Amino acid sequence: MNLLRAKLSKYDTPQKAKAAGIYPYFREIESDQDTEVFISGKKVLMFGSNAYLGLTNHPKVKEAAIEAIRKYGTGCAGSRFLNGTLDIHVQLENRLAEFVGKEDAISFSTGFQVNEGVISCITGREDYLIWDELNHASIIEGIRLSFSTKLKYKHNDMDSLEKQLQKCESDKIKLIVVDGVFSMEGDIADLTGITRLAKKYNASIMVDEAHGIGVLGNHGRGTCNHFGVTNDVDLIMGTFSKSFAALGGFIAADKDTINYLRHHARTYIFSASCTPASVAAANASLDIMLSEPERIENLWKLTNYALKGFRQMGCEIGHTSTPIIPLFIRDNNLTFTIVRDLFDDGIFVNPVVSPAVASQDTLIRFSLMATHTIEQLDFALETIRKIFKKHNLIN
């Protein structure tokens, strides 16, 4: 065995979890992504999806994707830079820019590529990137690739952010990068405090709206709109894989910034462009977001109902105030065990364990869709109550 294989063969954590019957990953879904799914012939309630508006199975979204394939084929066979720009790419980008309140936007093949490509190229060696310690992995990866000085501040702690800003040279670029809604904890960034400090220290701001769009703001325009700080935020990122029910992502900003990124972001220039079906699906989802505000209203009705239920149950759910509800377990193996037990009783949820979070912060991520019913939610709450009592997590 060569040295590489010898090293990699020592990684046996998944094998141990499988042997214990608690391995929770790569469960094969045999149906559409809806409030109920089939796995190995078993029907379970889906509380692990990011489709907050429940649009992945909407007939208008599906038909738009099908029509795009009929007209444009299944792919573009090239990057946006060369032969991969379709008229529908540009149409969607113009709509997205208007939707989030910016001059221009460009779309990428995935949301991960947006953060990786934009953050890694937008600042230089003498500049600063300042970031929240609980930012998404895609933000962290983009920061790792940058040549700028990296400064991390404590989660949603404005005193910590200010101390990091004070370390920066006043005549250098300072870019604060933050999730609008934190993807695991479900809490919302203090954009009011961040924009106040950005003005004080002449810093710029980039907000990842992956989990904010479709959830917060007027017609789901996101966290920046929710706080009324769109004009104070320089770059707004979004993804198609959550509320837009497709695959891809975008960055919106002023025309000069987008022009620079269009010619410098390597994940944009050197990746195949977003497929016609994904672009059309995202565009149709945007139509529904604008025309059916009752979806967001129902999402919040369910969210408030669930938050009240979990708090009354005695679950530890942190500071969440969104459809992302963390149920803290604080033990890797116990988290896996509870996910298995819940699945056996008909509930699909996601485990979040180290190294994704600190070992003492492991949790179950419970997330809601606008298309869930109160009856489904009641069943989930009662099932979780039973399993949590069994493992002495609640009284």
XYZ file of N, CA and C in Angstrom, residues 115-131 138-151 173 175 177:
102
model
N -19.222 32.397 -2.709
C -18.406 32.844 -1.579
C -16.929 32.556 -1.795
N -16.628 31.382 -2.294
C -15.233 31.027 -2.518
C -14.590 31.961 -3.547
N -15.303 32.237 -4.633
C -14.743 33.055 -5.702
C -14.701 34.531 -5.391
N -15.755 35.054 -4.785
C -15.830 36.488 -4.507
C -14.868 36.885 -3.392
N -14.938 36.182 -2.268
C -14.149 36.578 -1.102
C -12.654 36.429 -1.367
N -12.278 35.419 -2.129
C -10.854 35.168 -2.357
C -10.201 36.208 -3.250
N -11.002 36.947 -4.041
C -10.383 37.855 -5.012
C -10.667 39.328 -4.777
N -11.591 39.662 -3.901
C -12.081 41.042 -3.878
C -11.188 41.992 -3.081
N -10.405 41.459 -2.157
C -9.472 42.294 -1.394
C -8.041 41.854 -1.671
N -7.077 42.732 -1.371
C -5.680 42.471 -1.684
C -4.825 42.146 -0.476
N -3.520 42.033 -0.710
C -2.577 41.625 0.340
C -2.541 42.596 1.513
N -2.741 43.857 1.279
C -2.639 44.850 2.348
C -3.985 45.137 3.009
N -5.016 44.432 2.580
C -6.364 44.686 3.084
C -6.743 43.703 4.189
N -7.997 43.824 4.662
C -8.455 43.022 5.802
C -9.804 42.364 5.506
N -9.927 41.117 5.934
C -11.207 40.407 5.939
C -11.576 40.134 7.387
N -12.730 40.596 7.806
C -13.176 40.424 9.187
C -14.439 39.573 9.152
N -14.472 38.502 9.936
C -15.565 37.535 9.777
C -16.033 36.952 11.097
N -18.357 27.858 3.316
C -18.005 28.456 2.028
C -17.361 29.824 2.206
N -17.811 30.576 3.198
C -17.183 31.860 3.513
C -15.773 31.628 4.032
N -15.643 30.686 4.934
C -14.332 30.381 5.511
C -13.358 29.932 4.429
N -13.849 29.142 3.468
C -12.978 28.669 2.396
C -12.514 29.833 1.520
N -13.422 30.756 1.232
C -13.036 31.936 0.466
C -12.013 32.774 1.205
N -12.187 32.909 2.510
C -11.231 33.660 3.332
C -9.869 32.975 3.332
N -9.836 31.666 3.431
C -8.577 30.919 3.435
C -7.779 31.145 2.156
N -8.485 31.318 1.039
C -7.809 31.495 -0.245
C -7.331 32.924 -0.480
N -7.801 33.858 0.330
C -7.433 35.260 0.153
C -6.034 35.534 0.720
N -5.355 36.523 0.122
C -4.050 36.953 0.618
C -4.179 38.060 1.667
N -5.395 38.495 1.942
C -5.619 39.570 2.903
C -5.397 39.080 4.335
N -5.224 40.016 5.252
C -5.152 39.685 6.673
C -6.541 39.292 7.162
N -6.605 38.156 7.875
C -7.904 37.637 8.333
C -8.074 37.875 9.829
N -9.208 38.459 10.195
C -9.509 38.732 11.595
C -10.888 38.169 11.928
N -8.468 48.683 2.865
C -9.817 48.149 2.712
C -10.119 47.159 3.830
N -13.197 44.538 4.816
C -14.455 43.924 4.403
C -14.954 42.995 5.501
N -17.469 40.171 6.509
C -18.255 39.145 5.829
C -19.058 38.376 6.872
